[in-house]
Coordinates of C-alpha atoms and ligand atoms in Angstrom, one line a residue:
M5 CA 26.0 -16.8 125.1
C6 CA 26.3 -13.0 124.9
G7 CA 29.7 -11.5 124.2
I8 CA 31.4 -9.1 126.5
V9 CA 34.4 -6.9 125.8
G10 CA 36.4 -4.2 127.7
Y11 CA 39.2 -1.9 126.9
V12 CA 41.3 0.6 128.9
G13 CA 44.3 2.3 127.5
P14 CA 45.5 5.3 125.5
R15 CA 43.5 4.7 122.4
D16 CA 39.9 5.6 121.8
A17 CA 37.9 2.7 123.3
A18 CA 34.8 2.9 120.9
P19 CA 36.3 1.4 117.7
I20 CA 38.2 -1.2 119.7
L21 CA 35.0 -2.2 121.5
I22 CA 33.0 -2.4 118.2
Q23 CA 35.6 -4.5 116.5
G24 CA 35.7 -6.7 119.6
L25 CA 31.9 -7.1 119.4
R26 CA 32.2 -8.0 115.7
D27 CA 34.6 -10.8 116.8
L28 CA 32.1 -12.0 119.4
E29 CA 28.9 -11.5 117.4
Y30 CA 28.6 -15.3 116.9
R31 CA 27.8 -15.5 120.6
G32 CA 24.5 -13.6 120.2
Y33 CA 23.1 -10.9 117.9
D34 CA 19.8 -9.8 119.4
S35 CA 21.2 -6.4 120.3
A36 CA 24.6 -4.7 120.9
G37 CA 25.8 -1.8 122.9
I38 CA 28.9 0.0 124.3
A39 CA 29.6 2.4 127.1
V40 CA 32.6 4.7 127.0
M41 CA 34.0 6.6 130.0
P42 CA 35.8 9.9 129.3
N43 CA 39.2 10.2 130.9
T44 CA 37.9 13.4 132.5
G45 CA 35.4 11.8 134.9
D46 CA 32.5 13.2 132.9
E47 CA 29.3 11.1 132.3
I48 CA 29.6 7.7 130.9
A49 CA 28.1 7.6 127.4
I50 CA 26.1 4.6 126.3
R51 CA 25.0 3.7 122.8
K52 CA 22.9 0.6 122.2
R53 CA 20.7 -0.8 119.5
E54 CA 18.5 -3.8 118.9
G55 CA 19.7 -6.1 116.2
K56 CA 23.1 -6.8 114.8
I57 CA 26.3 -4.8 115.4
A58 CA 25.9 -2.9 112.1
N59 CA 22.9 -1.1 113.8
L60 CA 25.1 -0.1 116.7
E61 CA 27.9 1.0 114.4
A62 CA 25.5 3.3 112.5
A63 CA 24.3 4.8 115.8
V64 CA 27.8 5.4 117.0
R65 CA 28.8 7.0 113.6
G66 CA 25.7 9.1 113.5
G67 CA 25.8 10.4 117.1
V68 CA 28.0 12.7 119.2
P69 CA 31.6 11.2 119.0
L70 CA 32.4 8.9 121.9
Q71 CA 35.7 10.0 123.4
G72 CA 37.5 8.1 126.1
G73 CA 40.0 5.4 126.6
T74 CA 37.9 3.2 128.9
G75 CA 34.8 1.2 127.8
I76 CA 32.8 -1.9 127.8
G77 CA 30.7 -3.5 125.1
H78 CA 28.1 -6.3 124.8
T79 CA 26.4 -8.4 122.2
R80 CA 23.3 -10.0 123.5
W81 CA 21.5 -13.3 123.2
A82 CA 18.2 -12.4 125.0
T83 CA 17.1 -14.3 128.1
H84 CA 15.1 -11.9 130.2
G85 CA 13.4 -9.2 128.3
R86 CA 12.8 -9.2 124.5
P87 CA 15.4 -7.9 122.2
S88 CA 15.0 -4.1 122.1
D89 CA 17.1 -0.9 122.4
T90 CA 16.1 -0.5 126.0
N91 CA 16.9 -4.1 127.0
A92 CA 20.2 -4.0 125.2
H93 CA 23.3 -3.8 127.5
P94 CA 25.1 -1.8 128.9
H95 CA 22.7 -1.0 131.7
H96 CA 23.1 1.8 134.1
S97 CA 22.1 2.6 137.7
C98 CA 19.5 5.3 138.5
G99 CA 22.2 7.9 138.9
G100 CA 24.0 6.8 135.7
D101 CA 27.3 6.5 137.5
V102 CA 27.5 2.7 137.4
V103 CA 27.3 0.9 134.1
V104 CA 27.4 -2.9 133.7
I105 CA 27.3 -5.6 131.1
H106 CA 26.5 -9.2 131.9
N107 CA 26.5 -12.7 130.6
G108 CA 24.3 -15.1 132.6
I109 CA 21.0 -15.1 134.4
V110 CA 20.3 -13.5 137.8
E111 CA 18.0 -16.3 139.0
N112 CA 16.7 -14.2 142.0
Y113 CA 16.3 -11.0 140.0
A114 CA 12.6 -10.7 140.8
E115 CA 13.1 -10.5 144.5
L116 CA 16.2 -8.2 144.1
K117 CA 14.2 -6.0 141.8
A118 CA 11.3 -5.8 144.3
E119 CA 13.7 -4.9 147.1
L120 CA 15.5 -2.3 145.0
K121 CA 12.2 -0.7 143.9
A122 CA 11.1 -0.5 147.6
A123 CA 14.4 1.3 148.3
G124 CA 13.5 3.9 145.6
H125 CA 15.4 2.6 142.6
T126 CA 13.7 3.0 139.2
F127 CA 14.2 0.5 136.4
A128 CA 14.5 1.3 132.8
S129 CA 14.6 -2.2 131.3
E130 CA 12.9 -5.6 131.7
T131 CA 16.3 -7.3 132.2
D132 CA 17.6 -9.2 135.1
T133 CA 21.0 -7.5 134.5
E134 CA 19.8 -4.1 135.5
T135 CA 19.5 -5.2 139.2
I136 CA 23.3 -5.6 139.2
A137 CA 23.8 -2.0 138.2
H138 CA 21.5 -0.8 141.0
L139 CA 23.1 -3.1 143.6
V140 CA 26.6 -2.0 142.7
E141 CA 25.5 1.6 142.8
Q142 CA 24.1 1.1 146.4
Q143 CA 27.5 -0.2 147.5
V144 CA 29.6 2.5 145.8
T145 CA 27.3 5.2 147.3
E146 CA 28.2 3.7 150.7
G147 CA 31.9 4.3 150.0
L148 CA 33.1 1.0 148.5
T149 CA 35.3 0.9 145.5
L150 CA 33.9 -0.5 142.3
S151 CA 35.8 -3.6 142.7
E152 CA 34.6 -4.1 146.3
A153 CA 31.1 -3.3 145.3
L154 CA 31.1 -5.9 142.6
R155 CA 32.3 -8.5 145.0
H156 CA 29.6 -7.7 147.5
T157 CA 27.0 -7.6 144.8
T158 CA 27.8 -11.0 143.3
A159 CA 27.5 -12.5 146.8
R160 CA 23.8 -11.6 146.5
L161 CA 23.2 -13.0 143.0
R162 CA 22.0 -16.5 142.3
G163 CA 23.1 -18.2 139.1
S164 CA 26.3 -18.0 137.0
H165 CA 27.7 -14.7 135.7
A166 CA 30.4 -12.9 133.8
I167 CA 30.1 -9.2 134.6
L168 CA 32.1 -6.1 133.6
A169 CA 31.4 -2.7 135.4
L170 CA 32.4 0.9 135.2
N171 CA 32.0 3.7 137.8
R172 CA 32.1 7.3 136.6
K173 CA 33.9 8.2 139.9
E174 CA 36.8 5.8 139.0
P175 CA 38.0 6.8 135.5
G176 CA 40.3 4.4 133.8
V177 CA 39.1 1.4 135.8
I178 CA 37.0 -1.7 134.7
A179 CA 36.0 -4.2 137.3
G180 CA 35.1 -7.8 136.2
A181 CA 33.7 -10.9 137.9
R182 CA 33.3 -14.5 136.8
I183 CA 31.0 -16.6 139.0
G184 CA 30.1 -20.1 137.8
N185 CA 30.0 -21.3 134.3
A186 CA 27.9 -18.6 132.5
G187 CA 30.9 -17.7 130.4
G188 CA 34.6 -17.0 130.7
I189 CA 36.5 -13.8 131.0
V190 CA 39.8 -13.5 129.3
V191 CA 42.2 -10.8 130.4
G192 CA 44.6 -9.5 127.7
F193 CA 47.8 -7.9 128.8
G194 CA 48.9 -5.2 126.3
E195 CA 51.6 -2.6 126.3
G196 CA 50.2 0.2 128.4
E197 CA 46.6 -1.1 127.7
S198 CA 44.4 -3.9 128.9
F199 CA 41.7 -5.9 127.4
L200 CA 38.8 -8.0 128.7
A201 CA 36.5 -10.3 126.7
S202 CA 34.3 -13.4 126.8
D203 CA 36.8 -15.2 124.7
L204 CA 40.0 -15.0 122.8
A205 CA 38.4 -14.0 119.5
A206 CA 38.1 -10.4 120.7
V207 CA 41.6 -10.2 122.3
I208 CA 43.8 -12.1 119.9
A209 CA 44.2 -9.2 117.4
H210 CA 45.7 -7.1 120.2
T211 CA 47.7 -9.5 122.4
R212 CA 48.5 -13.1 122.8
D213 CA 49.5 -12.6 126.4
V214 CA 46.4 -13.6 128.3
A215 CA 44.9 -15.0 131.5
F216 CA 41.5 -16.8 132.0
L217 CA 39.6 -15.9 135.1
R218 CA 38.5 -19.0 137.1
D219 CA 35.1 -19.4 138.8
G220 CA 34.9 -17.1 141.7
E221 CA 37.6 -14.7 140.5
F222 CA 37.5 -10.9 140.2
V223 CA 39.6 -8.6 138.2
T224 CA 40.3 -4.9 138.1
V225 CA 42.1 -3.6 135.0
T226 CA 43.6 -0.2 134.3
A227 CA 45.9 0.8 131.4
S228 CA 48.9 0.0 133.5
G229 CA 48.0 -3.2 135.2
V230 CA 45.7 -6.0 136.1
D231 CA 44.8 -7.1 139.7
C232 CA 42.9 -10.3 140.5
F233 CA 41.1 -11.2 143.7
D234 CA 39.1 -14.0 145.2
Q235 CA 35.6 -13.6 146.6
D236 CA 37.1 -12.4 149.9
G237 CA 39.2 -9.7 148.3
R238 CA 42.5 -11.6 148.7
T239 CA 44.9 -10.8 145.9
I240 CA 45.6 -13.8 143.6
T241 CA 48.1 -14.2 140.8
P242 CA 46.5 -14.9 137.4
E243 CA 47.9 -17.7 135.4
R244 CA 49.3 -15.9 132.4
R245 CA 49.9 -17.8 129.2
V246 CA 50.8 -17.0 125.6
V247 CA 48.2 -18.4 123.3
P248 CA 49.1 -19.7 119.9
L249 CA 45.9 -19.0 118.1
D250 CA 46.2 -17.8 114.5
P251 CA 44.0 -14.7 114.0
V252 CA 44.0 -15.2 110.2
S253 CA 41.8 -18.2 110.5
A254 CA 39.1 -16.0 112.0
L255 CA 38.9 -13.9 108.8
K256 CA 36.4 -14.6 106.2
G257 CA 38.7 -13.9 103.3
Q258 CA 37.4 -14.8 99.9
Y259 CA 34.4 -16.7 101.2
R260 CA 30.9 -15.5 101.3
H261 CA 30.3 -17.0 104.7
F262 CA 32.4 -18.3 107.6
M263 CA 30.5 -21.5 107.3
L264 CA 31.6 -22.0 103.8
K265 CA 35.1 -21.1 104.6
E266 CA 35.1 -23.5 107.5
I267 CA 33.7 -26.3 105.4
M268 CA 36.4 -25.7 102.8
E269 CA 39.1 -25.6 105.5
Q270 CA 38.3 -29.1 106.6
P271 CA 41.1 -30.9 104.8
V272 CA 43.6 -28.6 106.4
A273 CA 41.9 -28.7 109.8
L274 CA 42.1 -32.5 109.6
S275 CA 45.7 -32.7 108.5
D276 CA 46.7 -30.2 111.3
T277 CA 44.8 -32.2 113.9
I278 CA 46.0 -35.5 112.7
G279 CA 49.6 -34.2 112.4
S280 CA 49.5 -33.0 116.0
L281 CA 48.1 -36.3 117.4
I282 CA 50.1 -39.0 115.7
V283 CA 53.5 -39.7 114.1
V284 CA 53.3 -41.9 111.1
D285 CA 56.7 -43.5 110.9
P286 CA 56.8 -45.6 112.9
P287 CA 53.1 -45.2 113.7
E288 CA 52.6 -43.8 117.2
L289 CA 50.1 -41.6 119.1
Q290 CA 51.3 -38.4 120.6
L291 CA 48.6 -37.0 122.9
M292 CA 50.7 -34.3 124.5
A293 CA 48.0 -32.6 126.6
L294 CA 46.7 -35.7 128.3
G295 CA 48.4 -34.6 131.6
A296 CA 47.3 -36.5 134.7
A297 CA 44.7 -38.5 132.7
A298 CA 47.4 -40.4 130.9
A299 CA 48.3 -42.5 133.9
R300 CA 44.6 -43.3 134.6
L301 CA 43.7 -44.7 131.2
K302 CA 45.0 -48.2 132.0
D303 CA 42.6 -48.5 135.0
T304 CA 39.6 -47.3 133.0
K305 CA 36.8 -49.9 133.2
R306 CA 34.1 -47.7 131.6
V307 CA 33.7 -44.6 129.5
V308 CA 31.0 -41.9 129.6
L309 CA 31.0 -39.5 126.7
L310 CA 29.2 -36.2 127.0
G311 CA 28.5 -33.2 124.7
M312 CA 25.8 -31.0 123.3
G313 CA 24.7 -30.3 119.8
T314 CA 27.1 -31.2 117.1
S315 CA 29.6 -32.2 119.8
L316 CA 27.1 -34.8 121.1
H317 CA 27.1 -36.4 117.6
A318 CA 30.9 -36.6 117.8
A319 CA 30.5 -38.3 121.2
M320 CA 28.0 -40.8 119.7
I321 CA 30.6 -41.8 117.1
G322 CA 33.4 -41.9 119.8
R323 CA 31.5 -44.5 121.8
R324 CA 32.0 -47.1 119.2
Y325 CA 35.8 -46.4 119.1
F326 CA 36.1 -47.0 122.9
E327 CA 34.1 -50.2 122.7
L328 CA 36.2 -51.5 119.9
F329 CA 39.7 -50.3 120.7
A330 CA 39.5 -50.5 124.5
G331 CA 37.0 -53.3 124.9
I332 CA 35.1 -51.5 127.7
P333 CA 31.6 -50.4 128.0
A334 CA 31.0 -46.9 126.7
E335 CA 27.9 -44.8 127.1
V336 CA 27.0 -41.5 125.6
D337 CA 24.8 -38.8 127.0
N338 CA 23.6 -35.4 126.5
A339 CA 25.4 -33.3 129.2
S340 CA 22.2 -31.3 130.0
E341 CA 20.4 -34.6 130.9
F342 CA 23.3 -36.2 132.6
R343 CA 23.8 -33.3 135.0
Y344 CA 20.3 -33.6 136.4
R345 CA 20.3 -37.4 136.9
E346 CA 22.1 -39.2 139.6
P347 CA 24.7 -40.6 137.3
V348 CA 26.7 -43.6 138.5
L349 CA 30.4 -42.7 138.4
D350 CA 33.5 -43.8 140.1
A351 CA 37.3 -43.5 139.9
E352 CA 37.5 -46.2 137.2
T353 CA 35.1 -44.3 134.9
L354 CA 36.7 -42.1 132.3
V355 CA 34.5 -39.2 131.5
V356 CA 35.2 -37.8 128.0
T357 CA 33.6 -34.4 127.2
V358 CA 33.4 -33.0 123.7
S359 CA 33.1 -29.2 123.5
Q360 CA 34.7 -27.3 120.7
S361 CA 34.5 -24.0 122.6
G362 CA 35.2 -25.5 126.0
E363 CA 32.5 -23.2 127.4
T364 CA 29.2 -24.9 127.1
V365 CA 27.5 -24.5 130.5
D366 CA 25.9 -28.0 130.6
V367 CA 29.2 -29.7 129.8
L368 CA 30.9 -27.7 132.5
E369 CA 28.3 -28.6 135.1
A370 CA 28.5 -32.3 134.1
M371 CA 32.2 -32.1 134.5
A372 CA 31.8 -30.7 138.1
I373 CA 29.7 -33.8 138.9
A374 CA 32.4 -36.1 137.5
R375 CA 35.1 -34.3 139.4
E376 CA 33.1 -34.8 142.6
A377 CA 32.9 -38.5 141.9
G378 CA 36.6 -38.8 141.4
S379 CA 36.4 -39.9 137.8
A380 CA 39.2 -39.3 135.4
Q381 CA 38.3 -36.7 132.8
V382 CA 39.6 -35.9 129.3
T383 CA 38.1 -33.1 127.2
I384 CA 38.1 -32.8 123.5
C385 CA 38.5 -29.1 122.8
N386 CA 39.4 -26.6 120.0
V387 CA 40.5 -23.7 122.2
E388 CA 43.6 -24.0 124.2
G389 CA 43.1 -23.0 127.8
A390 CA 39.3 -23.0 127.6
Q391 CA 37.3 -23.7 130.7
T392 CA 36.8 -27.4 130.1
T393 CA 40.5 -27.9 129.7
R394 CA 41.1 -26.4 133.0
V395 CA 38.6 -28.6 134.8
A396 CA 39.6 -31.9 133.1
D397 CA 42.7 -33.9 134.0
G398 CA 43.8 -33.7 130.4
A399 CA 42.8 -32.6 127.0
V400 CA 43.0 -33.7 123.4
Y401 CA 43.1 -30.6 121.3
T402 CA 41.7 -30.3 117.9
R403 CA 43.6 -28.0 115.6
A404 CA 40.8 -26.7 113.5
G405 CA 41.6 -23.0 114.0
M406 CA 38.9 -20.7 115.2
E407 CA 35.4 -21.6 114.1
R408 CA 33.0 -18.6 113.6
G409 CA 30.0 -20.0 111.8
V410 CA 27.3 -20.8 114.4
A411 CA 26.8 -24.2 112.8
S412 CA 29.8 -26.3 113.6
T413 CA 31.6 -28.0 110.8
K414 CA 35.4 -28.4 110.9
T415 CA 35.3 -28.8 114.7
L416 CA 33.0 -31.9 114.3
L417 CA 35.4 -33.6 111.9
T418 CA 38.4 -32.9 114.0
S419 CA 36.7 -33.9 117.3
I420 CA 35.9 -37.3 115.8
V421 CA 39.6 -37.7 115.0
A422 CA 40.5 -36.7 118.5
L423 CA 38.1 -39.2 120.0
Y424 CA 39.5 -41.9 117.7
C425 CA 43.0 -41.2 119.0
L426 CA 42.0 -41.1 122.6
A427 CA 40.2 -44.4 122.2
L428 CA 43.3 -45.9 120.6
A429 CA 45.4 -44.6 123.5
T430 CA 43.0 -46.1 126.0
G431 CA 43.0 -49.4 124.2
K432 CA 46.8 -49.3 124.2
A433 CA 47.1 -48.4 127.9
R434 CA 44.7 -51.3 128.7
G435 CA 46.6 -53.7 126.5
H436 CA 43.4 -54.4 124.5
I437 CA 44.6 -53.5 121.0
S438 CA 47.5 -55.3 119.4
P439 CA 50.5 -53.3 118.3
Q440 CA 49.8 -54.2 114.6
D441 CA 46.2 -53.2 114.8
L442 CA 47.2 -50.0 116.6
A443 CA 49.7 -49.1 113.8
G444 CA 47.2 -49.9 111.1
R445 CA 44.5 -47.7 112.8
I446 CA 46.9 -44.8 113.1
R447 CA 48.0 -45.1 109.4
D448 CA 44.3 -45.1 108.4
L449 CA 44.0 -41.5 109.5
V450 CA 46.4 -40.3 107.0
I451 CA 44.1 -40.6 104.0
L452 CA 41.3 -38.4 105.6
P453 CA 42.4 -34.9 104.4
E454 CA 42.6 -36.2 100.8
A455 CA 39.2 -38.0 101.0
V456 CA 37.4 -34.9 102.4
A457 CA 39.1 -32.7 99.8
S458 CA 37.8 -35.0 97.0
V459 CA 34.2 -34.6 98.4
L460 CA 34.7 -30.8 98.4
A461 CA 36.0 -30.8 94.9
D462 CA 32.5 -31.8 93.8
A463 CA 30.8 -28.9 95.7
D464 CA 28.9 -27.8 92.6
V465 CA 26.7 -30.8 92.8
Y466 CA 25.0 -29.4 95.9
E467 CA 24.4 -26.0 94.2
Q468 CA 22.6 -27.8 91.4
M469 CA 20.4 -29.9 93.7
A470 CA 19.6 -27.1 96.1
P471 CA 16.9 -25.3 94.1
A472 CA 14.7 -28.4 93.9
L473 CA 15.3 -29.5 97.5
A474 CA 14.9 -26.0 99.1
R475 CA 11.1 -26.0 98.4
F476 CA 10.5 -28.8 100.9
N477 CA 9.6 -28.0 104.5
D478 CA 10.4 -31.3 106.0
F479 CA 13.2 -33.8 105.7
L480 CA 14.0 -37.2 107.2
F481 CA 17.7 -38.3 107.6
L482 CA 18.3 -42.0 108.0
G483 CA 21.5 -43.9 108.9
R484 CA 22.5 -47.0 110.6
G485 CA 25.5 -47.8 112.8
L486 CA 28.1 -45.0 112.6
A487 CA 25.9 -43.3 110.0
Y488 CA 23.1 -42.8 112.5
P489 CA 24.9 -39.9 114.3
V490 CA 25.8 -38.6 110.8
A491 CA 22.1 -38.6 109.9
M492 CA 21.4 -36.7 113.1
E493 CA 24.1 -34.2 112.3
G494 CA 22.7 -33.8 108.8
A495 CA 19.2 -33.0 110.2
L496 CA 20.7 -30.6 112.8
K497 CA 22.7 -28.7 110.2
L498 CA 19.6 -28.3 108.0
K499 CA 17.3 -27.0 110.8
E500 CA 20.0 -24.8 112.2
I501 CA 20.7 -22.8 109.1
S502 CA 17.7 -23.2 106.8
Y503 CA 14.9 -23.5 109.4
I504 CA 13.6 -26.6 107.7
H505 CA 12.1 -29.2 109.9
A506 CA 14.4 -32.2 109.8
E507 CA 14.5 -35.5 111.8
G508 CA 17.6 -37.6 112.2
Y509 CA 16.7 -41.2 112.8
A510 CA 18.3 -44.6 113.1
A511 CA 17.0 -46.2 109.9
G512 CA 15.8 -49.3 111.8
E513 CA 13.4 -47.0 113.7
M514 CA 11.8 -45.8 110.5
K515 CA 9.0 -48.3 110.6
H516 CA 8.2 -47.4 114.2
G517 CA 6.7 -44.0 113.4
P518 CA 8.6 -41.8 111.0
I519 CA 7.3 -43.7 108.0
A520 CA 3.9 -42.3 108.7
L521 CA 5.2 -38.9 107.7
I522 CA 6.5 -39.9 104.3
D523 CA 4.7 -38.6 101.2
R524 CA 5.7 -36.6 98.1
E525 CA 6.4 -33.6 100.2
F526 CA 8.6 -35.3 102.8
P527 CA 11.9 -36.3 101.2
T528 CA 14.5 -38.6 102.8
V529 CA 18.3 -38.3 102.9
A530 CA 19.6 -41.9 103.3
I531 CA 23.2 -42.6 104.2
A532 CA 23.7 -45.9 102.3
T533 CA 27.5 -46.2 102.0
R534 CA 29.3 -49.5 101.8
H535 CA 30.0 -49.6 105.5
A536 CA 26.6 -48.3 106.7
L537 CA 24.7 -51.6 106.6
R538 CA 24.0 -50.8 102.9
S539 CA 21.7 -53.7 102.1
K540 CA 19.4 -52.7 105.0
M541 CA 19.5 -49.1 103.9
V542 CA 18.4 -50.2 100.4
S543 CA 15.3 -51.7 102.0
N544 CA 14.6 -48.4 103.8
I545 CA 15.0 -46.6 100.5
E546 CA 12.6 -48.9 98.7
Q547 CA 10.1 -48.5 101.5
V548 CA 10.3 -44.7 101.4
Q549 CA 9.9 -44.6 97.6
A550 CA 7.0 -47.0 97.7
R551 CA 5.2 -44.3 99.7
G552 CA 6.0 -41.6 97.1
G553 CA 8.9 -40.0 99.1
E554 CA 11.9 -38.7 97.2
V555 CA 15.3 -40.0 98.2
L556 CA 18.8 -38.4 98.2
A557 CA 21.3 -41.2 98.9
I558 CA 24.9 -40.8 100.0
V559 CA 26.7 -43.8 98.5
T560 CA 30.2 -45.1 98.2
E561 CA 32.0 -44.3 94.9
G562 CA 31.5 -47.2 92.5
D563 CA 28.0 -48.0 93.7
T564 CA 26.0 -48.7 90.5
E565 CA 22.8 -50.0 92.1
I566 CA 21.5 -47.2 94.4
P567 CA 21.9 -44.3 91.8
G568 CA 19.5 -46.3 89.6
L569 CA 17.0 -46.4 92.4
V570 CA 16.8 -42.9 93.7
R571 CA 16.3 -39.4 92.4
Y572 CA 19.5 -37.8 93.8
T573 CA 22.9 -39.4 94.6
V574 CA 26.1 -38.1 96.1
S575 CA 29.2 -40.4 96.1
I576 CA 31.9 -40.3 98.7
P577 CA 35.3 -42.1 98.5
D578 CA 35.7 -45.5 100.1
V579 CA 37.5 -45.1 103.4
P580 CA 37.9 -47.4 106.4
E581 CA 34.6 -48.1 108.1
L582 CA 35.4 -46.3 111.4
L583 CA 36.4 -43.1 109.7
E584 CA 33.6 -43.0 107.2
P585 CA 31.4 -40.7 109.4
I586 CA 34.1 -38.0 108.9
V587 CA 33.7 -38.1 105.1
A588 CA 30.0 -38.8 105.0
T589 CA 29.2 -35.7 107.0
V590 CA 30.7 -33.4 104.4
P591 CA 28.0 -33.7 101.7
L592 CA 25.3 -33.0 104.3
Q593 CA 27.1 -29.8 105.4
C594 CA 27.4 -28.7 101.8
L595 CA 23.8 -29.5 101.1
S596 CA 22.5 -27.6 104.1
Y597 CA 24.6 -24.6 103.2
Q598 CA 23.3 -24.5 99.6
I599 CA 19.7 -25.0 100.7
A600 CA 20.0 -22.2 103.3
L601 CA 21.4 -19.9 100.6
Q602 CA 18.4 -20.8 98.3
R603 CA 16.0 -19.9 101.1
G604 CA 17.8 -16.6 101.8
C605 CA 18.8 -17.5 105.3
D606 CA 21.6 -15.9 107.3
V607 CA 24.0 -18.8 107.3
D608 CA 26.5 -17.6 109.8
Q609 CA 24.1 -16.1 112.2
P610 CA 20.9 -18.1 112.1
R611 CA 18.0 -16.8 114.1
N612 CA 17.7 -17.6 117.8
L613 CA 21.0 -19.5 117.9
A614 CA 24.4 -18.7 119.4
K615 CA 27.6 -20.4 118.9
T616 CA 28.4 -20.9 122.5
V617 CA 25.6 -21.7 125.0
T618 CA 26.6 -20.4 128.4
V619 CA 23.2 -20.1 130.0
E620 CA 20.5 -22.8 130.6
Ligands
G6P722 C1 25.7 -24.6 120.1 C2 26.3 -24.4 118.7 C3 26.6 -25.8 118.1 C4 27.5 -26.6 119.0 C5 26.9 -26.7 120.4 C6 28.0 -27.3 121.4 O1 24.5 -25.2 120.0 O2 25.4 -23.7 117.9 O3 27.2 -25.6 116.8 O4 27.6 -27.9 118.5 O5 26.6 -25.3 120.9 O6 29.1 -26.4 121.5 P1 30.5 -26.8 122.0 O7 31.3 -25.6 122.0 O8 30.3 -27.4 123.4 O9 31.0 -27.9 121.1

């Protein structure tokens, strides 16, 4: 959550920072701000505005030009202090010499603030972040360099943090710190210039030569170089890598919204992911990034799958794959619940995390517990080099390209494919799946891009239905078996982007409560495809309709019975049972998108949400 960006080099920093913030806006959009340090050592200039980056841009355009080749910028998802101009980052110390931006929560900020106030510091904002600026100022006043001061300051902060700081007395220098899992810091190595950002999205347009700071690492960047340190100030060598991400996939192009673009990209995302994970002739898996985890699959006796949000729904689907292909118990859990239990883990447990960003704080904390327990870990991730991939023993990468819409779409479909392949690999390593079955399951994947493309070819259907459906304020989504997580995903998409109350339920649970909600104003979306325990779903549909509820049914092409029963029908192609969730999810994404448009919602940046959740 929150996006941070830094630039130092020969160019004017302001436009680079603002573009960087645009690239990171999906991380938070309550307010935005930049600080630019003139090369002359004059005062650091700060511009910040409540609301989206467009407001900041207007303020920058309309004010005194910001000149200087060193600067930092921030896009905020508010935690402490409501969204406002004053609470927007950057924050400065009393004297104005030290300026900071921050992603994370200073858990002991109240006591630090009291201490600083007692020492004569005055506070301008309600934020926890401002304490950092004052603490750093105290240290530099005592003669420490910015970099040393930041290290001393972070030692006093509780919680997890990503921080960038400037000191007017050190022109051309940005100091950064990453403590815990509040969010990453990527360092970009340019030609005579350096970049810092929360993630690759803001760096990739300038350089692909990058390093990711690890927990407890500090960085000092100038135009000519990058120095990294540990908490004790010892120099460390950052692990540089050249990232392959394609910046083009981050551009909205002809589409009105990133979400729509990303929905329409799903056939390509699937074929890129499938192509990277299997060979078809002869059918074989090629999970190239499994690393040390590869050797441990054969000893796996149990699997624990973890994720949050949409990725949790992928994990729910993945559980079935492990049970079936590997013949071992598999459990799925919400990472934020798992991390606060006393989970039973051992060296024979394989922990599989799903996180498209690889940055979700609860997932990272759950992974730390698994590491402690000695469990093997594989992560499913869409960002090469992201934090989860550095903690896990191995990764299965999805090749969905960058996803910018806050509501995940293409990364869900590709994560399900990745889980399917990992479960097959586990089944193969354990000798549970026969070579013939394995070959058939691999071949099954090949039809997916085409099947999803055929659902998308009918996208007009949703546009036609949306006006009638957008008037409802409540929806029930029902599914059975693998369609249950699909129902939950359908409900999540709808609430995320159209702010409609929606419940995703296992259809068997309907009579245990949700049915009491059904009336003419409470429609139901029923996933009643051939493989989703169709005849049981028909009973659910009848029961809903008997209570006056309208039904939209997702059915398999060729179904002649259900369309005759219900008000709305959407057909999807017949695909193998285990892969059906991938295809059945697509109509629900399209439907949510069209309903959100009808209701005039901001599809790519829905209120209160952020794409990457790096604080609790
Ligand atoms: C946020 C996003 C969701 C996403 C979830 C998990 O809630 O809005 O779209 O599914 O985080 O993110 P991850 O990057 O771990 O998959």
